[in-house]
Short mmCIF file of C-alpha atoms (C1' of nucleotides) in Angstrom, two decimals:
data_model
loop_
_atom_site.label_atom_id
_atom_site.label_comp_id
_atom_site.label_asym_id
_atom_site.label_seq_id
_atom_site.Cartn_x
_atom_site.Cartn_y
_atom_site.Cartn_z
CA UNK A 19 -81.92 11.52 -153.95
CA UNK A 20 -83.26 13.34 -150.94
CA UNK A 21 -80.82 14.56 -148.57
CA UNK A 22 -81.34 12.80 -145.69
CA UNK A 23 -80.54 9.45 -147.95
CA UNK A 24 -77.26 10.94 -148.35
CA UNK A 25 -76.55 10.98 -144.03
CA UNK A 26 -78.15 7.48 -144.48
CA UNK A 27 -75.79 6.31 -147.04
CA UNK A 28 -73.22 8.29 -145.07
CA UNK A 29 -73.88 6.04 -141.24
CA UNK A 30 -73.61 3.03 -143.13
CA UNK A 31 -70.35 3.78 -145.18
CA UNK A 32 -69.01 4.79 -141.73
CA UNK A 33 -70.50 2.24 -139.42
CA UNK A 34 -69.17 -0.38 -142.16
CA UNK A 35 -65.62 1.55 -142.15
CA UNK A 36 -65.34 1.51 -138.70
CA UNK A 37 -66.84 -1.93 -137.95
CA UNK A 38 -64.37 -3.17 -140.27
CA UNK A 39 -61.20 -0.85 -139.00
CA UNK A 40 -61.97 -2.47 -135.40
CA UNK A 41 -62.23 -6.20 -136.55
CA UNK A 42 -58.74 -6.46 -138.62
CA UNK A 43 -57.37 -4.63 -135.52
CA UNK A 44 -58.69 -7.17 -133.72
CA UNK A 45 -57.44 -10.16 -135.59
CA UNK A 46 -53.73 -8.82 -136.03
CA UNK A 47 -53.86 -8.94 -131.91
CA UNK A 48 -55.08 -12.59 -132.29
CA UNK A 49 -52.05 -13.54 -134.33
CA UNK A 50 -49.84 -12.07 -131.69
CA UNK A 51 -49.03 -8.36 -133.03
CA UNK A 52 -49.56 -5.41 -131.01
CA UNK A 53 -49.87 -1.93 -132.30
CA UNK A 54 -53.00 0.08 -133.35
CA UNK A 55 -55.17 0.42 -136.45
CA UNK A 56 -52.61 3.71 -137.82
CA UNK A 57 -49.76 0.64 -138.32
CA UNK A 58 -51.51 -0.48 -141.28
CA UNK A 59 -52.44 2.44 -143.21
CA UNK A 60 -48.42 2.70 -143.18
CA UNK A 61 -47.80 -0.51 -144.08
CA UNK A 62 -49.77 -0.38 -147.68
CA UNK A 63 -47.35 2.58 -148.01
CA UNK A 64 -43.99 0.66 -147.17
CA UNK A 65 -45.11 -2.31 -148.63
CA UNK A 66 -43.68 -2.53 -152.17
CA UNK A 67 -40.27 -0.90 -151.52
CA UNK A 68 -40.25 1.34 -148.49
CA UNK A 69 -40.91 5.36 -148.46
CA UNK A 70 -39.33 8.32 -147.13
CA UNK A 71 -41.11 9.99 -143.78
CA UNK A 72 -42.03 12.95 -145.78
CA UNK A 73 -43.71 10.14 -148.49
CA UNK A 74 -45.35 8.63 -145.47
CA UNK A 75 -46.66 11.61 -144.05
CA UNK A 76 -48.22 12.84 -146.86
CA UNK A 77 -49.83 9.34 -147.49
CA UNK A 78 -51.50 9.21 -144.05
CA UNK A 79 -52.22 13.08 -144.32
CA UNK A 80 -50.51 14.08 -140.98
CA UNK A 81 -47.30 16.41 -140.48
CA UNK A 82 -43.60 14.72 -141.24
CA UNK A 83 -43.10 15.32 -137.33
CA UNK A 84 -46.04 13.31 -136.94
CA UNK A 85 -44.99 10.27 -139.35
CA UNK A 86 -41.94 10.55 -138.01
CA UNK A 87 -42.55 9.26 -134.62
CA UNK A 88 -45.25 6.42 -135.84
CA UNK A 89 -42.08 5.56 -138.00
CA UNK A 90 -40.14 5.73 -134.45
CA UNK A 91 -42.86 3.41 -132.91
CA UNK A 92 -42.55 1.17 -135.73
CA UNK A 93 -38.71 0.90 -135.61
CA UNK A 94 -39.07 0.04 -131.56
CA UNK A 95 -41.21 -2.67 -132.03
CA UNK A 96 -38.93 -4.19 -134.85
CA UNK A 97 -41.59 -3.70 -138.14
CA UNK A 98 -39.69 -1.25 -140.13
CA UNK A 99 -35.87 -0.23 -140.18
CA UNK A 100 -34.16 2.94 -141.49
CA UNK A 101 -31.52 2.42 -144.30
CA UNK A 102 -29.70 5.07 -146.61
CA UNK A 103 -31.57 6.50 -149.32
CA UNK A 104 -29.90 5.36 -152.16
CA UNK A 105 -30.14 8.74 -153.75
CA UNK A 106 -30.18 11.17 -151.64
CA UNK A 107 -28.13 11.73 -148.38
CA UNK A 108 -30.92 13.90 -146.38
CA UNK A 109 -33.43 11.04 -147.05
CA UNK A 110 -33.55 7.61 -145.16
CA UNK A 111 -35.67 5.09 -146.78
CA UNK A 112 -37.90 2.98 -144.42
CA UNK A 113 -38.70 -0.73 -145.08
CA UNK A 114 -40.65 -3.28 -143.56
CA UNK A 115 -38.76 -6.02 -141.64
CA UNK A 116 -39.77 -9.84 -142.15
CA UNK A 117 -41.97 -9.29 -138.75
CA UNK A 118 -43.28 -6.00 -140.76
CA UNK A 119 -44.29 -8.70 -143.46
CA UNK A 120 -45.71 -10.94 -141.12
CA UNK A 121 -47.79 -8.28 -139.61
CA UNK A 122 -48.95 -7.35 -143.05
CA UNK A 123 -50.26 -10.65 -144.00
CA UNK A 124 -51.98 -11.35 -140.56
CA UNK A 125 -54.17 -7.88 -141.59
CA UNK A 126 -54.91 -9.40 -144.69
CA UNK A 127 -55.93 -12.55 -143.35
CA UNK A 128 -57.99 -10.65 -140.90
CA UNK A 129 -59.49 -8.56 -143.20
CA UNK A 130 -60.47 -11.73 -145.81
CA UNK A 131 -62.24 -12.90 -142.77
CA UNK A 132 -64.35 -10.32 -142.33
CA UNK A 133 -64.83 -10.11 -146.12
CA UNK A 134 -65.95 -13.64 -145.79
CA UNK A 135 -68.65 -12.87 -143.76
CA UNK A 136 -70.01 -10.10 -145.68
CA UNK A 137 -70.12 -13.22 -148.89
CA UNK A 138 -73.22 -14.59 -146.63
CA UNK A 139 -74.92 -10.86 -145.67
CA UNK A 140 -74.86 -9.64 -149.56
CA UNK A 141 -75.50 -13.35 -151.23
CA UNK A 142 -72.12 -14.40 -152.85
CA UNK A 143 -68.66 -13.01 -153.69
CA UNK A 144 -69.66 -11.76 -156.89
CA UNK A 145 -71.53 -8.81 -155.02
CA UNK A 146 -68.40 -8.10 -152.90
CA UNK A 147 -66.35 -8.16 -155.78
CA UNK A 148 -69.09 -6.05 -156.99
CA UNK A 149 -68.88 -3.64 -154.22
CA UNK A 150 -65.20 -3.61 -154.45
CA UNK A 151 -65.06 -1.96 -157.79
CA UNK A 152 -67.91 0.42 -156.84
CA UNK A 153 -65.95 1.96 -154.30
CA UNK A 154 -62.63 1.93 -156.27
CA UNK A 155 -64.39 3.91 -158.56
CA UNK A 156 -65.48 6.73 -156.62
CA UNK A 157 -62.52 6.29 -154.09
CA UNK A 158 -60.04 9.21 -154.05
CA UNK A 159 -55.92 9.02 -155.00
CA UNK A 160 -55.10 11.93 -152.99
CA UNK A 161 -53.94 11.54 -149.20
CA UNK A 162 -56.31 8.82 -146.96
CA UNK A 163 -56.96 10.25 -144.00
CA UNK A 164 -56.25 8.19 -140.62
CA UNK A 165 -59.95 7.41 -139.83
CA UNK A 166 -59.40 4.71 -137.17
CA UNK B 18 -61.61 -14.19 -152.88
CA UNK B 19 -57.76 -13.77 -151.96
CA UNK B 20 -56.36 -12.16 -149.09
CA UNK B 21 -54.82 -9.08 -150.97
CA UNK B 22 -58.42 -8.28 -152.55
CA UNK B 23 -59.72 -8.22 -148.75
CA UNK B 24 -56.95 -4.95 -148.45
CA UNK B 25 -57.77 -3.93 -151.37
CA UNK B 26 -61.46 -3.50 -150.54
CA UNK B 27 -60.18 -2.75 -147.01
CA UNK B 28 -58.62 0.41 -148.79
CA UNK B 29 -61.09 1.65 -151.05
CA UNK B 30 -63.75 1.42 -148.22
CA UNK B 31 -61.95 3.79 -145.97
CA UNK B 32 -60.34 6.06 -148.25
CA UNK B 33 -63.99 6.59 -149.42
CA UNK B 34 -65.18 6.89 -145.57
CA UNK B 35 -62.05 9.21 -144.76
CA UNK B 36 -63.13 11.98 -148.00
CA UNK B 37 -66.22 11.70 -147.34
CA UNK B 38 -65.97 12.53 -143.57
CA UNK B 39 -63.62 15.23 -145.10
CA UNK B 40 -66.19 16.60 -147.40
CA UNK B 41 -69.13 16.72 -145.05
CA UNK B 42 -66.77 18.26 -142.63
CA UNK B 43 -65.48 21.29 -145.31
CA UNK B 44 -69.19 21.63 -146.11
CA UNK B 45 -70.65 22.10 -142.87
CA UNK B 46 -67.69 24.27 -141.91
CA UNK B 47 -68.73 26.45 -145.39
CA UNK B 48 -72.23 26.57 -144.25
CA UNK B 49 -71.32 28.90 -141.15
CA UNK B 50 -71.17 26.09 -138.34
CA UNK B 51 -67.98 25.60 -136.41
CA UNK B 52 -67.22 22.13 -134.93
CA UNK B 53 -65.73 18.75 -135.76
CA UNK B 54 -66.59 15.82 -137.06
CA UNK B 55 -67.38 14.45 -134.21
CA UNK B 56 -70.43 16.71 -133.72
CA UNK B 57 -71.87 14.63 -136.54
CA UNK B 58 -71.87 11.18 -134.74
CA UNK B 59 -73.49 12.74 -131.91
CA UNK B 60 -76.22 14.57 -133.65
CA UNK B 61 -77.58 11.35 -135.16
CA UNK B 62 -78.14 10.13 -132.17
CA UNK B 63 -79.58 12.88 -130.16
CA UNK B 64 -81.65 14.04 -133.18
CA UNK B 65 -84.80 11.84 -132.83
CA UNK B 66 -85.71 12.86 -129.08
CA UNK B 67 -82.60 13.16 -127.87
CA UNK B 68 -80.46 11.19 -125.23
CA UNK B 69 -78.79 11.09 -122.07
CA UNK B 70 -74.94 10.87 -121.71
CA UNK B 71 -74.67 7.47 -121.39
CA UNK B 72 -76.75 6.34 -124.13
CA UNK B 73 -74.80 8.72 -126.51
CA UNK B 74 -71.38 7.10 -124.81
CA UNK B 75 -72.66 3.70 -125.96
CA UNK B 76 -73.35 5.06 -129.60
CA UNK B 77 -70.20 6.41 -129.93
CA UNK B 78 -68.38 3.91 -128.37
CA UNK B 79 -66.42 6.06 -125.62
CA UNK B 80 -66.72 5.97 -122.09
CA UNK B 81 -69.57 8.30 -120.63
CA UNK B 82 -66.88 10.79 -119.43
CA UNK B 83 -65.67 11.68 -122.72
CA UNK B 84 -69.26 12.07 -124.26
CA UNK B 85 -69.85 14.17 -120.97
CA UNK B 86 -67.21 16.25 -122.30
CA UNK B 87 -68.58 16.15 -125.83
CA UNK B 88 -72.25 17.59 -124.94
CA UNK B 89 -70.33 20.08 -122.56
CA UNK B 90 -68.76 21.20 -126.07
CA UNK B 91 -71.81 21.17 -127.60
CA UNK B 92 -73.74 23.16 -124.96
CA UNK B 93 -70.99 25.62 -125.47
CA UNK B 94 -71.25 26.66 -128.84
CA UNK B 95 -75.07 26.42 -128.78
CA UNK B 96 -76.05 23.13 -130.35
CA UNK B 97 -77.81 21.08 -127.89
CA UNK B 98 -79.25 21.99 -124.15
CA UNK B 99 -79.66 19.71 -121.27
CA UNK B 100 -82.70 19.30 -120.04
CA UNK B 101 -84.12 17.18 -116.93
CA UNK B 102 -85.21 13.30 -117.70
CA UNK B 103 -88.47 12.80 -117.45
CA UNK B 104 -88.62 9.86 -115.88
CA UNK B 105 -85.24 9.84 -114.14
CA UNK B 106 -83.99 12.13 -111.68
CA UNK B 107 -80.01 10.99 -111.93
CA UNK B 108 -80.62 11.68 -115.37
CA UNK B 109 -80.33 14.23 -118.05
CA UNK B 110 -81.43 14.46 -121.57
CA UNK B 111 -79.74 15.92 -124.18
CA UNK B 112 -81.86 17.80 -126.90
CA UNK B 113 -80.32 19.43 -130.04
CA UNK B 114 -81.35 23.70 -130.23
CA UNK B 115 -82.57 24.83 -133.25
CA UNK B 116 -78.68 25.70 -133.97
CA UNK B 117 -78.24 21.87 -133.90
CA UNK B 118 -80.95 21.37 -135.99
CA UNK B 119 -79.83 23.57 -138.46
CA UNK B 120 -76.26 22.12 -138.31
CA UNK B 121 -77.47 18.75 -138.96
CA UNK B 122 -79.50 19.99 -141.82
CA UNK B 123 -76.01 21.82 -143.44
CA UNK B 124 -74.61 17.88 -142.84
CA UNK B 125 -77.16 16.57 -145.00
CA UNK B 126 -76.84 19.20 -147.55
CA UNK B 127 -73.36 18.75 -147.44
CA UNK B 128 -73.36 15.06 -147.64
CA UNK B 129 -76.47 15.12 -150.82
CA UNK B 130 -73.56 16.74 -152.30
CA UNK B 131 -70.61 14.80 -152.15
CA UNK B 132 -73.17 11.66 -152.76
CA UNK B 133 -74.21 13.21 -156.14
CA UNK B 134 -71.04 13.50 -156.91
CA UNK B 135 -70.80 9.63 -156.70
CA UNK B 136 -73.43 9.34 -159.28
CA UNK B 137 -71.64 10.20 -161.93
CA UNK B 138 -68.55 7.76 -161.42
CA UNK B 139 -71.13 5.08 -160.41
CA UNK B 140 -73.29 5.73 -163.39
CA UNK B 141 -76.48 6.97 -162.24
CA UNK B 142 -78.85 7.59 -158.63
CA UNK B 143 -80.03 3.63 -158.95
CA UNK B 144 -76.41 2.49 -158.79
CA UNK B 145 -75.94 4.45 -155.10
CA UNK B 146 -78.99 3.20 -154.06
CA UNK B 147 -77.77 0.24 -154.91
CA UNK B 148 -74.68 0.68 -153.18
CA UNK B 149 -76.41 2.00 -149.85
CA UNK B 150 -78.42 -0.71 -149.50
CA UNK B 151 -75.27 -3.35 -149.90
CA UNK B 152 -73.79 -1.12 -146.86
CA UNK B 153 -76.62 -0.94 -144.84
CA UNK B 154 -76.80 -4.85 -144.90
CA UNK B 155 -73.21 -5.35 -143.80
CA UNK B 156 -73.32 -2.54 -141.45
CA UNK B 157 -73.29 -3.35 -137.72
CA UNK B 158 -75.82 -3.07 -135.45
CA UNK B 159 -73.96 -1.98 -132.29
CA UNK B 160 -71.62 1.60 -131.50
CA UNK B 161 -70.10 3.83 -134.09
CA UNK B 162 -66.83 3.93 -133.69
CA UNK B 163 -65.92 7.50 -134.30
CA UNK B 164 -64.00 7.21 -137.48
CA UNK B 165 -63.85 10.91 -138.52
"C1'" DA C 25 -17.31 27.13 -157.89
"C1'" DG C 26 -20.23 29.71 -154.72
"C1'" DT C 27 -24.28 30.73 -152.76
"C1'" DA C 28 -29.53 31.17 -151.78
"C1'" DG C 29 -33.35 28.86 -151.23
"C1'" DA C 30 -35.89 24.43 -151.07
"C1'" DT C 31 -36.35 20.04 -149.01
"C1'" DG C 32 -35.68 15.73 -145.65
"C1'" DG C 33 -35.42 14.80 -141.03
"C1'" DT C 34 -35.37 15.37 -135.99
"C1'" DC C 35 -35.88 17.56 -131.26
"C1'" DA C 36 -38.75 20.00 -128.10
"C1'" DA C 37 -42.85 21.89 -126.30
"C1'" DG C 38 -47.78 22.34 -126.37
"C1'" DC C 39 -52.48 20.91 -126.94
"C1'" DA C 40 -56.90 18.30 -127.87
"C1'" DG C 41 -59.49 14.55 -126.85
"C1'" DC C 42 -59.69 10.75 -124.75
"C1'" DT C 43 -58.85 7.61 -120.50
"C1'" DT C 44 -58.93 5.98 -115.49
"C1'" DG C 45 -60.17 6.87 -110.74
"C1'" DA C 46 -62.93 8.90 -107.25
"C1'" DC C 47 -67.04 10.80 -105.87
"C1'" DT C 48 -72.25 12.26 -105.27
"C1'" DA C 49 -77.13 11.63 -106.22
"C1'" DT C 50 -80.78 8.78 -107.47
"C1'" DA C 51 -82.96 4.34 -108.59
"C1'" DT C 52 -83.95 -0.55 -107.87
"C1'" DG C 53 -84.70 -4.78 -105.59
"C1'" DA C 54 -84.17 -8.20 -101.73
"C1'" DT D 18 -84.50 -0.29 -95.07
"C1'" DC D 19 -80.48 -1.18 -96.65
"C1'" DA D 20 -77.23 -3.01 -100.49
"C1'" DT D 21 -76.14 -2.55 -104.92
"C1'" DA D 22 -76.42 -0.67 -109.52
"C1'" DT D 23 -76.65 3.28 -112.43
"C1'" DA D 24 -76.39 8.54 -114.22
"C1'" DG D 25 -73.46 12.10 -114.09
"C1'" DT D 26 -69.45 15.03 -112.95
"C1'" DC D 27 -64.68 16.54 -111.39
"C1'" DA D 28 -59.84 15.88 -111.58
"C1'" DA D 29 -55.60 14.08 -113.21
"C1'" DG D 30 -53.01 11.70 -116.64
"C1'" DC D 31 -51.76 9.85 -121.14
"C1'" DT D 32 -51.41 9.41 -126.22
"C1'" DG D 33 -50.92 11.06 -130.63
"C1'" DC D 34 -50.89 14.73 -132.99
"C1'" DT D 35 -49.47 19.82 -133.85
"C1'" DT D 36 -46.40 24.04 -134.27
"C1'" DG D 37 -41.82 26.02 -134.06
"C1'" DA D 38 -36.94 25.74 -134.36
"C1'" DC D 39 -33.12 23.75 -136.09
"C1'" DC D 40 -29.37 21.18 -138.96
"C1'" DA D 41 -27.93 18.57 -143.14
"C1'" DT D 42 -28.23 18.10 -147.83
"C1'" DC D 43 -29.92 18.93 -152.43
"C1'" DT D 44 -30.91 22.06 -156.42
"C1'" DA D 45 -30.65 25.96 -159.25
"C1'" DC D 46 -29.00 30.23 -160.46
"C1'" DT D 47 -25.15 33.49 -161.01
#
DNA sequence: AGTAGATGGTCAAGCAGCTTGACTATATGA
DNA sequence: TCATATAGTCAAGCTGCTTGACCATCTACT
């Protein structure tokens, strides 16, 4: 693998990333939600039962100041709330709201939709289930990194 | 293909963008070049024959102010030069030094090695070949969005 | 129990990187 | 030759993050 095979590899992985980043943006504005792309890398965070701002920050890989006032943001425009940690009086837990929900699925819908269309460019879904698990594989489980 | 394996692809694809934006960064910065990210979507651009402002706006998908104030950056710290247009008096192109050159070349390096890396989870060189040609089928045609 | 240090969260100020708006110089075409 | 479009820059403003300071609470050690 010659080097310059790696950039190329690299401009497609990020014209793909960001191609992609700007279209599910685009489609949760079609279904009538504002915000910007950073909304949903918290949401796959809050989604199963909520997370602290300090959980939050470290999962977008910004300070707790900063998560703190996307959490702020959120709260304002009535996707997430603040409750009580259950365990611990410093912490406050913070959960999507049903309009959080509703946000969440309108990404997802988005994002099959642009999936879809990738079906016809690579020949079938097997190959983008294909390319799925390729990219799980080499995919890291530390901190993702706000790229849009 | 459901909605929730759209995210889920929708995930993988830009955690992997995010590291490896991440990676090339930390490599380039090892190498003895200063910058960010940023640099990198520029370079490919300018590094056939260069370009003027507005063309690297377009690539990079910001207005031609803000690239303006990218290649101002860039002049700077010794990476590209302006020069005047050939053809084009209003114009001016933008050619990488041999700095620039020798930045981009720490990118690739940098990149081969994060790439090889991928090798081994993937299984071997054919299967990111593999992978960079699926990419580079689905990958757009028009600006980079500047995702790192 | 009492206390020192660690941790969760927020407020405030600052900064980087982009935007919009206004402007000049040059090109293009009726 | 003049009207309009385009390349580029300067200036001001905004957004989203950072650093620094601070308080409340938890944890562990004495």
């Amino acid at each position: 693998m010659q080097n310059s095979e790696a950039l190329g590899l690299t401009a497609a992985l990020l014209a793909v990333a960001g191609e992609l980043t700007q279209r599910i943006h685009d489609g949760v504005v079609a279904r009538g939600f504002e915000g910007r792309p950073a909304y949903g890398f918290a949401f796959t965070r809050l989604a199963p039962d909520g997370a602290t701002v300090t959980e939050l920050a470290r999962h977008l890989g910004v300070t707790k100041q900063g998560a703190s006032q996307l959490v702020e943001e959120l709260v304002a425009k009535g996707y997430v709330e603040r409750r009580p940690h259950p365990r611990d009086a410093r912490a406050r837990l913070v959960v999507l709201t049903e309009r959080g929900w509703a946000c969440t699925r309108a990404a997802e819908e988005a994002a099959a939709e642009v999936v879809e269309g990738w079906s016809g460019a690579l020949g079938g879904e097997a190959e983008v289930r294909a390319l799925r698990e390729q990219l799980a594989r080499i995919a890291p489980c530390g901190p993702i990194r706000p790229a849009w």
